[in-house]
């Protein structure tokens, strides 16, 4: 049934901007030296004639979303650009007034056909992965939610109750959510501060001795320098996955640098997350790493807060990748495999005990996955896609509105800080952590908060 607060899409625009990196980032066996960001603006109108414009922004992330040996990165990037434009046109022609959760849900269902059209136009040899399609459309979905909150003159995070949404959560999730709405799982006000996870890339220097060619741009160049400048307490460590000895040594080296910096600052207490970028063939490799750390430095093992998805993203094709034993040691969060409810249910069967929320898969989907995770007591974290500027503000705002989220990753300030500049005067406390935390309470404006 139509709701009195429904809004109708009146206009959609889509633009792209290139974002070079100050230093390369290696993940999943590939090196990335820049990204392209899609910026979307959506105009909506209510039945009584009020209008507002919302904005969404997201790196297209084709190297992460479509790491195929059969598709050249340049071809994948072009396909993602075209799908972002196609999703924008789809939304511009949406015929009905509604709530962003429902309109976004319809867009998700349309993505397979839209992506197939793009792949056909370009003559590519394989279908676009669902993960990649979600990333392509995520800025469209974000702009829609932002516009909806703004047209009602409030944060969109208070627009998910029965006064705004026609269907309860059982329509989007499982029958156990009957009678419940997202307002039960989302905070009406942002959490004031959040610890920031700083990325330690596989190519990133840890100390001055590791710097082969200085960048000399005035920013920190080593992990030790970053810790000293920002007072970091949470470190995300990129690992190889297929070399437990190297991985163990990398964790030990990071732990040593962190402890030395902590002594200089007179502070103790660290949290690490481990990111194998799906490079482990089997869970035993993670357990092997745990055993090595337990033998060489139990303190380093104790610092590990959670492990990101260590094995291949196709859970159906790899039933041997069961995480029950790993999760008995540390929480294991589903990441690349998480593309909707079905994948989350399968991940739980395979032993995953946590969820990595990412706005690059769609704002609405992130909220729904958070609701399911909270109901079932799963570990929660928020990660980004080297998101700068508005895309990081969106990610940080999401984290600040989901109770139970432990920490947020934000590495745009490390790799593409120039893209933050137009936002830094208003949100310096979000882009520049102090004592290891960012000021998410600043993200309290209408719409998505920024």
GROMACS .gro file of C-alpha atoms in nm:
model
  450
    1UNK     CA    1   0.000   0.000   0.000
    2UNK     CA    2   0.127   0.354  -0.073
    3UNK     CA    3   0.260   0.542   0.228
    4UNK     CA    4   0.194   0.910   0.294
    5UNK     CA    5   0.571   0.965   0.315
    6UNK     CA    6   0.654   0.796  -0.015
    7UNK     CA    7   0.868   0.989  -0.263
    8UNK     CA    8   0.890   0.977  -0.640
    9UNK     CA    9   1.216   0.998  -0.835
   10UNK     CA   10   1.220   1.299  -1.064
   11UNK     CA   11   1.577   1.314  -1.193
   12UNK     CA   12   1.908   1.121  -1.176
   13UNK     CA   13   2.255   1.229  -1.289
   14UNK     CA   14   2.576   1.024  -1.294
   15UNK     CA   15   2.934   1.152  -1.326
   16UNK     CA   16   3.281   1.001  -1.288
   17UNK     CA   17   3.609   1.128  -1.148
   18UNK     CA   18   3.956   0.973  -1.150
   19UNK     CA   19   4.138   0.938  -0.820
   20UNK     CA   20   4.510   0.860  -0.836
   21UNK     CA   21   4.676   0.696  -0.534
   22UNK     CA   22   4.978   0.850  -0.362
   23UNK     CA   23   5.120   0.500  -0.316
   24UNK     CA   24   5.019   0.163  -0.465
   25UNK     CA   25   4.791  -0.077  -0.280
   26UNK     CA   26   4.830  -0.453  -0.327
   27UNK     CA   27   4.548  -0.694  -0.259
   28UNK     CA   28   4.438  -1.028  -0.399
   29UNK     CA   29   4.766  -1.054  -0.589
   30UNK     CA   30   4.705  -0.732  -0.784
   31UNK     CA   31   4.850  -0.385  -0.745
   32UNK     CA   32   4.620  -0.084  -0.773
   33UNK     CA   33   4.750   0.272  -0.822
   34UNK     CA   34   4.420   0.459  -0.855
   35UNK     CA   35   4.045   0.431  -0.878
   36UNK     CA   36   3.749   0.585  -1.049
   37UNK     CA   37   3.464   0.722  -0.841
   38UNK     CA   38   3.105   0.747  -0.954
   39UNK     CA   39   2.904   1.038  -0.814
   40UNK     CA   40   2.526   1.023  -0.844
   41UNK     CA   41   2.264   1.288  -0.768
   42UNK     CA   42   1.897   1.190  -0.727
   43UNK     CA   43   1.606   1.434  -0.706
   44UNK     CA   44   1.288   1.313  -0.534
   45UNK     CA   45   0.948   1.470  -0.477
   46UNK     CA   46   0.676   1.399  -0.221
   47UNK     CA   47   0.303   1.396  -0.290
   48UNK     CA   48   0.270   1.747  -0.147
   49UNK     CA   49   0.532   1.888  -0.382
   50UNK     CA   50   0.844   1.904  -0.164
   51UNK     CA   51   1.169   1.829  -0.347
   52UNK     CA   52   1.524   1.744  -0.241
   53UNK     CA   53   1.845   1.629  -0.403
   54UNK     CA   54   2.050   1.346  -0.256
   55UNK     CA   55   2.403   1.240  -0.337
   56UNK     CA   56   2.587   0.910  -0.346
   57UNK     CA   57   2.953   0.840  -0.413
   58UNK     CA   58   3.156   0.521  -0.444
   59UNK     CA   59   3.479   0.393  -0.600
   60UNK     CA   60   3.393   0.145  -0.873
   61UNK     CA   61   3.644  -0.108  -0.739
   62UNK     CA   62   3.651  -0.340  -1.040
   63UNK     CA   63   3.981  -0.503  -0.939
   64UNK     CA   64   3.818  -0.616  -0.615
   65UNK     CA   65   3.471  -0.684  -0.751
   66UNK     CA   66   3.569  -0.863  -1.073
   67UNK     CA   67   3.914  -1.025  -1.035
   68UNK     CA   68   3.881  -1.250  -1.338
   69UNK     CA   69   4.174  -1.389  -1.540
   70UNK     CA   70   3.946  -1.376  -1.845
   71UNK     CA   71   3.848  -1.009  -1.826
   72UNK     CA   72   4.109  -0.734  -1.855
   73UNK     CA   73   4.080  -0.474  -1.577
   74UNK     CA   74   4.025  -0.199  -1.834
   75UNK     CA   75   3.729  -0.391  -1.981
   76UNK     CA   76   3.585  -0.460  -1.637
   77UNK     CA   77   3.616  -0.092  -1.549
   78UNK     CA   78   3.430   0.009  -1.864
   79UNK     CA   79   3.154  -0.242  -1.791
   80UNK     CA   80   3.112  -0.112  -1.438
   81UNK     CA   81   3.094   0.248  -1.560
   82UNK     CA   82   2.826   0.153  -1.809
   83UNK     CA   83   2.628  -0.037  -1.547
   84UNK     CA   84   2.639   0.263  -1.311
   85UNK     CA   85   2.492   0.472  -1.592
   86UNK     CA   86   2.237   0.205  -1.673
   87UNK     CA   87   2.129   0.180  -1.308
   88UNK     CA   88   2.092   0.559  -1.301
   89UNK     CA   89   1.867   0.551  -1.606
   90UNK     CA   90   1.667   0.266  -1.454
   91UNK     CA   91   1.604   0.471  -1.141
   92UNK     CA   92   1.519   0.784  -1.341
   93UNK     CA   93   1.243   0.591  -1.517
   94UNK     CA   94   1.105   0.422  -1.203
   95UNK     CA   95   0.730   0.477  -1.233
   96UNK     CA   96   0.606   0.464  -0.874
   97UNK     CA   97   0.645   0.661  -0.556
   98UNK     CA   98   0.788   0.458  -0.272
   99UNK     CA   99   1.043   0.414   0.005
  100UNK     CA  100   1.414   0.368  -0.079
  101UNK     CA  101   1.415   0.020   0.071
  102UNK     CA  102   1.153  -0.096  -0.177
  103UNK     CA  103   1.283   0.097  -0.477
  104UNK     CA  104   1.636  -0.022  -0.401
  105UNK     CA  105   1.512  -0.379  -0.366
  106UNK     CA  106   1.357  -0.355  -0.712
  107UNK     CA  107   1.684  -0.216  -0.847
  108UNK     CA  108   1.876  -0.511  -0.702
  109UNK     CA  109   1.642  -0.749  -0.883
  110UNK     CA  110   1.692  -0.558  -1.209
  111UNK     CA  111   2.071  -0.562  -1.189
  112UNK     CA  112   2.122  -0.906  -1.341
  113UNK     CA  113   1.945  -0.808  -1.663
  114UNK     CA  114   2.108  -0.464  -1.672
  115UNK     CA  115   2.452  -0.620  -1.625
  116UNK     CA  116   2.384  -0.880  -1.893
  117UNK     CA  117   2.299  -0.602  -2.139
  118UNK     CA  118   2.629  -0.427  -2.066
  119UNK     CA  119   2.830  -0.748  -2.098
  120UNK     CA  120   2.659  -0.817  -2.431
  121UNK     CA  121   2.730  -0.467  -2.560
  122UNK     CA  122   3.100  -0.505  -2.482
  123UNK     CA  123   3.123  -0.864  -2.604
  124UNK     CA  124   3.277  -0.986  -2.278
  125UNK     CA  125   3.339  -1.357  -2.229
  126UNK     CA  126   3.173  -1.404  -1.891
  127UNK     CA  127   2.884  -1.259  -1.688
  128UNK     CA  128   2.946  -0.974  -1.447
  129UNK     CA  129   2.961  -1.107  -1.088
  130UNK     CA  130   2.673  -1.005  -0.866
  131UNK     CA  131   2.918  -0.841  -0.625
  132UNK     CA  132   3.044  -0.618  -0.904
  133UNK     CA  133   2.691  -0.526  -1.011
  134UNK     CA  134   2.606  -0.425  -0.654
  135UNK     CA  135   2.912  -0.201  -0.636
  136UNK     CA  136   2.819  -0.037  -0.967
  137UNK     CA  137   2.471   0.051  -0.838
  138UNK     CA  138   2.565   0.137  -0.479
  139UNK     CA  139   2.605   0.512  -0.534
  140UNK     CA  140   2.261   0.521  -0.699
  141UNK     CA  141   2.107   0.353  -0.395
  142UNK     CA  142   2.296   0.582  -0.156
  143UNK     CA  143   2.178   0.896  -0.337
  144UNK     CA  144   1.819   0.773  -0.318
  145UNK     CA  145   1.835   0.720   0.060
  146UNK     CA  146   2.009   1.055   0.103
  147UNK     CA  147   1.740   1.235  -0.098
  148UNK     CA  148   1.461   1.062   0.093
  149UNK     CA  149   1.593   1.178   0.429
  150UNK     CA  150   1.651   1.531   0.301
  151UNK     CA  151   1.305   1.568   0.150
  152UNK     CA  152   1.164   1.486   0.495
  153UNK     CA  153   1.409   1.721   0.666
  154UNK     CA  154   1.568   1.458   0.887
  155UNK     CA  155   1.829   1.184   0.903
  156UNK     CA  156   1.731   0.896   0.680
  157UNK     CA  157   1.824   0.666   0.971
  158UNK     CA  158   1.502   0.772   1.147
  159UNK     CA  159   1.298   0.697   0.834
  160UNK     CA  160   1.298   0.318   0.859
  161UNK     CA  161   1.005   0.262   1.095
  162UNK     CA  162   0.638   0.179   1.018
  163UNK     CA  163   0.554   0.547   0.966
  164UNK     CA  164   0.772   0.539   0.655
  165UNK     CA  165   0.811   0.178   0.538
  166UNK     CA  166   0.509  -0.020   0.422
  167UNK     CA  167   0.652  -0.370   0.481
  168UNK     CA  168   0.814  -0.516   0.789
  169UNK     CA  169   1.152  -0.688   0.779
  170UNK     CA  170   1.006  -1.032   0.713
  171UNK     CA  171   0.947  -0.916   0.356
  172UNK     CA  172   1.321  -0.861   0.303
  173UNK     CA  173   1.468  -1.117   0.543
  174UNK     CA  174   1.317  -1.420   0.720
  175UNK     CA  175   0.979  -1.487   0.887
  176UNK     CA  176   1.128  -1.440   1.235
  177UNK     CA  177   1.136  -1.064   1.162
  178UNK     CA  178   0.757  -1.039   1.130
  179UNK     CA  179   0.633  -0.718   1.289
  180UNK     CA  180   0.983  -0.570   1.315
  181UNK     CA  181   1.124  -0.272   1.126
  182UNK     CA  182   1.475  -0.140   1.079
  183UNK     CA  183   1.421   0.125   1.347
  184UNK     CA  184   1.462  -0.160   1.598
  185UNK     CA  185   1.818  -0.221   1.477
  186UNK     CA  186   1.937   0.127   1.375
  187UNK     CA  187   2.018   0.412   1.614
  188UNK     CA  188   1.839   0.743   1.581
  189UNK     CA  189   2.160   0.932   1.669
  190UNK     CA  190   2.517   0.858   1.559
  191UNK     CA  191   2.771   0.716   1.799
  192UNK     CA  192   3.002   1.009   1.886
  193UNK     CA  193   3.336   0.841   1.817
  194UNK     CA  194   3.472   0.527   1.656
  195UNK     CA  195   3.809   0.352   1.658
  196UNK     CA  196   3.960   0.355   1.309
  197UNK     CA  197   4.121   0.052   1.151
  198UNK     CA  198   4.436   0.163   0.965
  199UNK     CA  199   4.540  -0.057   0.672
  200UNK     CA  200   4.886  -0.213   0.668
  201UNK     CA  201   4.919  -0.316   0.304
  202UNK     CA  202   5.150  -0.593   0.194
  203UNK     CA  203   5.372  -0.335   0.020
  204UNK     CA  204   5.355  -0.071   0.292
  205UNK     CA  205   5.679   0.010   0.477
  206UNK     CA  206   5.672  -0.054   0.850
  207UNK     CA  207   5.977   0.151   0.950
  208UNK     CA  208   6.224   0.392   0.789
  209UNK     CA  209   6.451   0.104   0.686
  210UNK     CA  210   6.173  -0.024   0.458
  211UNK     CA  211   6.135   0.299   0.259
  212UNK     CA  212   6.308   0.244  -0.075
  213UNK     CA  213   6.179   0.557  -0.249
  214UNK     CA  214   6.034   0.835  -0.030
  215UNK     CA  215   5.715   1.004  -0.148
  216UNK     CA  216   5.802   1.331   0.029
  217UNK     CA  217   5.449   1.471   0.025
  218UNK     CA  218   5.437   1.564   0.392
  219UNK     CA  219   5.229   1.263   0.498
  220UNK     CA  220   5.356   0.967   0.700
  221UNK     CA  221   5.544   0.708   0.496
  222UNK     CA  222   5.576   0.423   0.745
  223UNK     CA  223   5.346   0.243   0.984
  224UNK     CA  224   5.548   0.381   1.274
  225UNK     CA  225   5.495   0.737   1.148
  226UNK     CA  226   5.119   0.683   1.101
  227UNK     CA  227   5.087   0.549   1.455
  228UNK     CA  228   5.273   0.844   1.598
  229UNK     CA  229   5.071   1.099   1.401
  230UNK     CA  230   4.721   0.955   1.450
  231UNK     CA  231   4.759   0.768   1.779
  232UNK     CA  232   4.636   0.451   1.610
  233UNK     CA  233   4.508   0.155   1.810
  234UNK     CA  234   4.355  -0.069   1.539
  235UNK     CA  235   4.556  -0.217   1.251
  236UNK     CA  236   4.424  -0.418   0.956
  237UNK     CA  237   4.706  -0.639   0.825
  238UNK     CA  238   4.706  -0.758   0.463
  239UNK     CA  239   4.853  -1.109   0.433
  240UNK     CA  240   4.950  -1.341   0.149
  241UNK     CA  241   4.726  -1.633   0.249
  242UNK     CA  242   4.938  -1.889   0.067
  243UNK     CA  243   5.256  -1.844   0.275
  244UNK     CA  244   5.191  -1.895   0.648
  245UNK     CA  245   5.556  -1.835   0.737
  246UNK     CA  246   5.557  -1.493   0.565
  247UNK     CA  247   5.218  -1.412   0.713
  248UNK     CA  248   5.329  -1.498   1.064
  249UNK     CA  249   5.643  -1.289   1.029
  250UNK     CA  250   5.439  -0.997   0.894
  251UNK     CA  251   5.206  -1.005   1.194
  252UNK     CA  252   5.505  -1.029   1.430
  253UNK     CA  253   5.677  -0.735   1.259
  254UNK     CA  254   5.361  -0.524   1.277
  255UNK     CA  255   5.320  -0.619   1.642
  256UNK     CA  256   5.678  -0.515   1.716
  257UNK     CA  257   5.634  -0.176   1.547
  258UNK     CA  258   5.303  -0.122   1.727
  259UNK     CA  259   5.446  -0.208   2.067
  260UNK     CA  260   5.747   0.020   2.014
  261UNK     CA  261   5.517   0.307   1.914
  262UNK     CA  262   5.292   0.236   2.210
  263UNK     CA  263   5.584   0.265   2.448
  264UNK     CA  264   5.684   0.598   2.293
  265UNK     CA  265   5.331   0.728   2.343
  266UNK     CA  266   5.287   0.572   2.685
  267UNK     CA  267   4.989   0.370   2.567
  268UNK     CA  268   4.907   0.002   2.554
  269UNK     CA  269   4.632  -0.203   2.397
  270UNK     CA  270   4.610  -0.299   2.030
  271UNK     CA  271   4.356  -0.464   1.803
  272UNK     CA  272   4.448  -0.636   1.477
  273UNK     CA  273   4.235  -0.771   1.196
  274UNK     CA  274   4.376  -1.012   0.939
  275UNK     CA  275   4.286  -0.988   0.572
  276UNK     CA  276   4.393  -1.277   0.346
  277UNK     CA  277   4.196  -1.147   0.045
  278UNK     CA  278   4.061  -1.498  -0.020
  279UNK     CA  279   4.413  -1.632  -0.086
  280UNK     CA  280   4.391  -1.929   0.151
  281UNK     CA  281   4.307  -2.259  -0.015
  282UNK     CA  282   4.171  -2.407   0.306
  283UNK     CA  283   4.102  -2.303   0.666
  284UNK     CA  284   4.402  -2.501   0.790
  285UNK     CA  285   4.627  -2.223   0.663
  286UNK     CA  286   4.464  -1.978   0.902
  287UNK     CA  287   4.494  -2.226   1.187
  288UNK     CA  288   4.860  -2.278   1.095
  289UNK     CA  289   4.913  -1.903   1.128
  290UNK     CA  290   4.741  -1.905   1.467
  291UNK     CA  291   4.968  -2.191   1.580
  292UNK     CA  292   5.282  -2.007   1.469
  293UNK     CA  293   5.176  -1.693   1.654
  294UNK     CA  294   5.081  -1.893   1.962
  295UNK     CA  295   5.428  -2.047   1.967
  296UNK     CA  296   5.627  -1.732   1.888
  297UNK     CA  297   5.421  -1.453   2.043
  298UNK     CA  298   5.097  -1.534   2.226
  299UNK     CA  299   5.051  -1.162   2.281
  300UNK     CA  300   5.027  -1.101   1.907
  301UNK     CA  301   4.760  -1.370   1.875
  302UNK     CA  302   4.562  -1.213   2.158
  303UNK     CA  303   4.553  -0.881   1.974
  304UNK     CA  304   4.364  -1.030   1.676
  305UNK     CA  305   4.006  -0.907   1.695
  306UNK     CA  306   3.873  -1.079   1.383
  307UNK     CA  307   3.965  -1.244   1.053
  308UNK     CA  308   3.824  -1.136   0.717
  309UNK     CA  309   3.704  -1.398   0.472
  310UNK     CA  310   4.021  -1.605   0.412
  311UNK     CA  311   3.911  -1.840   0.131
  312UNK     CA  312   3.752  -1.807  -0.214
  313UNK     CA  313   3.430  -1.609  -0.245
  314UNK     CA  314   3.230  -1.884  -0.417
  315UNK     CA  315   3.109  -2.071  -0.110
  316UNK     CA  316   2.898  -2.310  -0.316
  317UNK     CA  317   3.198  -2.427  -0.520
  318UNK     CA  318   3.418  -2.467  -0.211
  319UNK     CA  319   3.228  -2.663   0.057
  320UNK     CA  320   3.563  -2.764   0.210
  321UNK     CA  321   3.618  -2.403   0.319
  322UNK     CA  322   3.441  -2.449   0.652
  323UNK     CA  323   3.522  -2.186   0.913
  324UNK     CA  324   3.391  -2.349   1.231
  325UNK     CA  325   3.738  -2.427   1.368
  326UNK     CA  326   3.877  -2.085   1.278
  327UNK     CA  327   3.575  -1.911   1.431
  328UNK     CA  328   3.632  -2.106   1.753
  329UNK     CA  329   3.957  -1.908   1.789
  330UNK     CA  330   3.857  -1.567   1.650
  331UNK     CA  331   3.547  -1.425   1.477
  332UNK     CA  332   3.552  -1.479   1.100
  333UNK     CA  333   3.356  -1.225   0.897
  334UNK     CA  334   3.199  -1.283   0.558
  335UNK     CA  335   3.308  -1.020   0.307
  336UNK     CA  336   3.342  -1.083  -0.067
  337UNK     CA  337   3.083  -1.363  -0.058
  338UNK     CA  338   2.818  -1.146   0.105
  339UNK     CA  339   2.585  -1.034  -0.173
  340UNK     CA  340   2.248  -1.083  -0.004
  341UNK     CA  341   2.051  -1.290   0.242
  342UNK     CA  342   2.104  -1.625   0.069
  343UNK     CA  343   2.482  -1.587   0.084
  344UNK     CA  344   2.467  -1.484   0.451
  345UNK     CA  345   2.260  -1.790   0.541
  346UNK     CA  346   2.507  -2.015   0.358
  347UNK     CA  347   2.800  -1.844   0.528
  348UNK     CA  348   2.653  -1.916   0.870
  349UNK     CA  349   2.621  -2.282   0.773
  350UNK     CA  350   2.990  -2.278   0.680
  351UNK     CA  351   3.092  -2.146   1.019
  352UNK     CA  352   3.122  -1.773   0.958
  353UNK     CA  353   3.053  -1.587   1.281
  354UNK     CA  354   3.054  -1.225   1.166
  355UNK     CA  355   2.956  -0.982   0.893
  356UNK     CA  356   3.164  -0.714   0.722
  357UNK     CA  357   2.923  -0.438   0.626
  358UNK     CA  358   3.015  -0.234   0.318
  359UNK     CA  359   2.821   0.054   0.171
  360UNK     CA  360   2.965  -0.041  -0.168
  361UNK     CA  361   2.710  -0.324  -0.183
  362UNK     CA  362   2.419  -0.086  -0.137
  363UNK     CA  363   2.298   0.118   0.158
  364UNK     CA  364   1.973  -0.071   0.193
  365UNK     CA  365   2.140  -0.410   0.178
  366UNK     CA  366   2.395  -0.306   0.442
  367UNK     CA  367   2.113  -0.210   0.680
  368UNK     CA  368   1.928  -0.536   0.621
  369UNK     CA  369   2.241  -0.748   0.672
  370UNK     CA  370   2.311  -0.552   0.990
  371UNK     CA  371   1.962  -0.625   1.121
  372UNK     CA  372   2.004  -0.998   1.057
  373UNK     CA  373   2.349  -0.999   1.215
  374UNK     CA  374   2.231  -0.815   1.524
  375UNK     CA  375   1.934  -1.046   1.575
  376UNK     CA  376   2.163  -1.349   1.559
  377UNK     CA  377   2.448  -1.210   1.766
  378UNK     CA  378   2.705  -1.204   1.487
  379UNK     CA  379   3.025  -1.000   1.508
  380UNK     CA  380   2.992  -0.673   1.314
  381UNK     CA  381   3.246  -0.443   1.151
  382UNK     CA  382   3.230  -0.183   0.874
  383UNK     CA  383   3.488  -0.182   0.596
  384UNK     CA  384   3.540   0.033   0.293
  385UNK     CA  385   3.672   0.012  -0.062
  386UNK     CA  386   3.948   0.271  -0.019
  387UNK     CA  387   3.665   0.520   0.004
  388UNK     CA  388   3.759   0.890   0.002
  389UNK     CA  389   3.548   1.201   0.048
  390UNK     CA  390   3.173   1.156   0.048
  391UNK     CA  391   3.200   0.778   0.015
  392UNK     CA  392   3.396   0.751   0.340
  393UNK     CA  393   3.158   0.988   0.519
  394UNK     CA  394   2.876   0.757   0.411
  395UNK     CA  395   3.061   0.450   0.540
  396UNK     CA  396   3.148   0.615   0.871
  397UNK     CA  397   2.791   0.737   0.913
  398UNK     CA  398   2.659   0.384   0.863
  399UNK     CA  399   2.897   0.245   1.123
  400UNK     CA  400   2.791   0.512   1.370
  401UNK     CA  401   2.423   0.415   1.338
  402UNK     CA  402   2.456   0.037   1.383
  403UNK     CA  403   2.486  -0.069   1.748
  404UNK     CA  404   2.737  -0.347   1.797
  405UNK     CA  405   2.978  -0.245   1.523
  406UNK     CA  406   3.324  -0.284   1.673
  407UNK     CA  407   3.532  -0.060   1.446
  408UNK     CA  408   3.548   0.096   1.102
  409UNK     CA  409   3.814   0.067   0.835
  410UNK     CA  410   3.915   0.384   0.653
  411UNK     CA  411   4.220   0.385   0.430
  412UNK     CA  412   4.135   0.657   0.178
  413UNK     CA  413   4.336   0.903   0.389
  414UNK     CA  414   4.640   0.679   0.331
  415UNK     CA  415   4.616   0.616  -0.041
  416UNK     CA  416   4.411   0.898  -0.196
  417UNK     CA  417   4.396   1.186   0.057
  418UNK     CA  418   4.362   1.451  -0.214
  419UNK     CA  419   4.003   1.335  -0.270
  420UNK     CA  420   3.920   1.430   0.091
  421UNK     CA  421   4.020   1.795   0.065
  422UNK     CA  422   3.686   1.949  -0.027
  423UNK     CA  423   3.532   1.784   0.283
  424UNK     CA  424   3.809   1.834   0.535
  425UNK     CA  425   3.708   2.177   0.667
  426UNK     CA  426   3.362   2.051   0.766
  427UNK     CA  427   3.460   1.701   0.876
  428UNK     CA  428   3.822   1.722   0.988
  429UNK     CA  429   3.743   1.498   1.286
  430UNK     CA  430   3.629   1.220   1.053
  431UNK     CA  431   3.923   1.231   0.812
  432UNK     CA  432   4.194   1.295   1.071
  433UNK     CA  433   4.183   1.054   1.366
  434UNK     CA  434   4.318   1.157   1.703
  435UNK     CA  435   4.413   0.900   1.963
  436UNK     CA  436   4.300   0.639   1.711
  437UNK     CA  437   3.936   0.750   1.688
  438UNK     CA  438   3.730   0.954   1.445
  439UNK     CA  439   3.446   1.192   1.534
  440UNK     CA  440   3.140   1.023   1.385
  441UNK     CA  441   2.907   1.242   1.590
  442UNK     CA  442   2.966   1.508   1.323
  443UNK     CA  443   2.758   1.301   1.081
  444UNK     CA  444   2.422   1.407   1.220
  445UNK     CA  445   2.280   1.609   0.932
  446UNK     CA  446   1.976   1.526   0.717
  447UNK     CA  447   1.984   1.239   0.470
  448UNK     CA  448   2.293   1.023   0.509
  449UNK     CA  449   2.432   1.272   0.759
  450UNK     CA  450   2.690   1.468   0.562
   0.00000   0.00000   0.00000
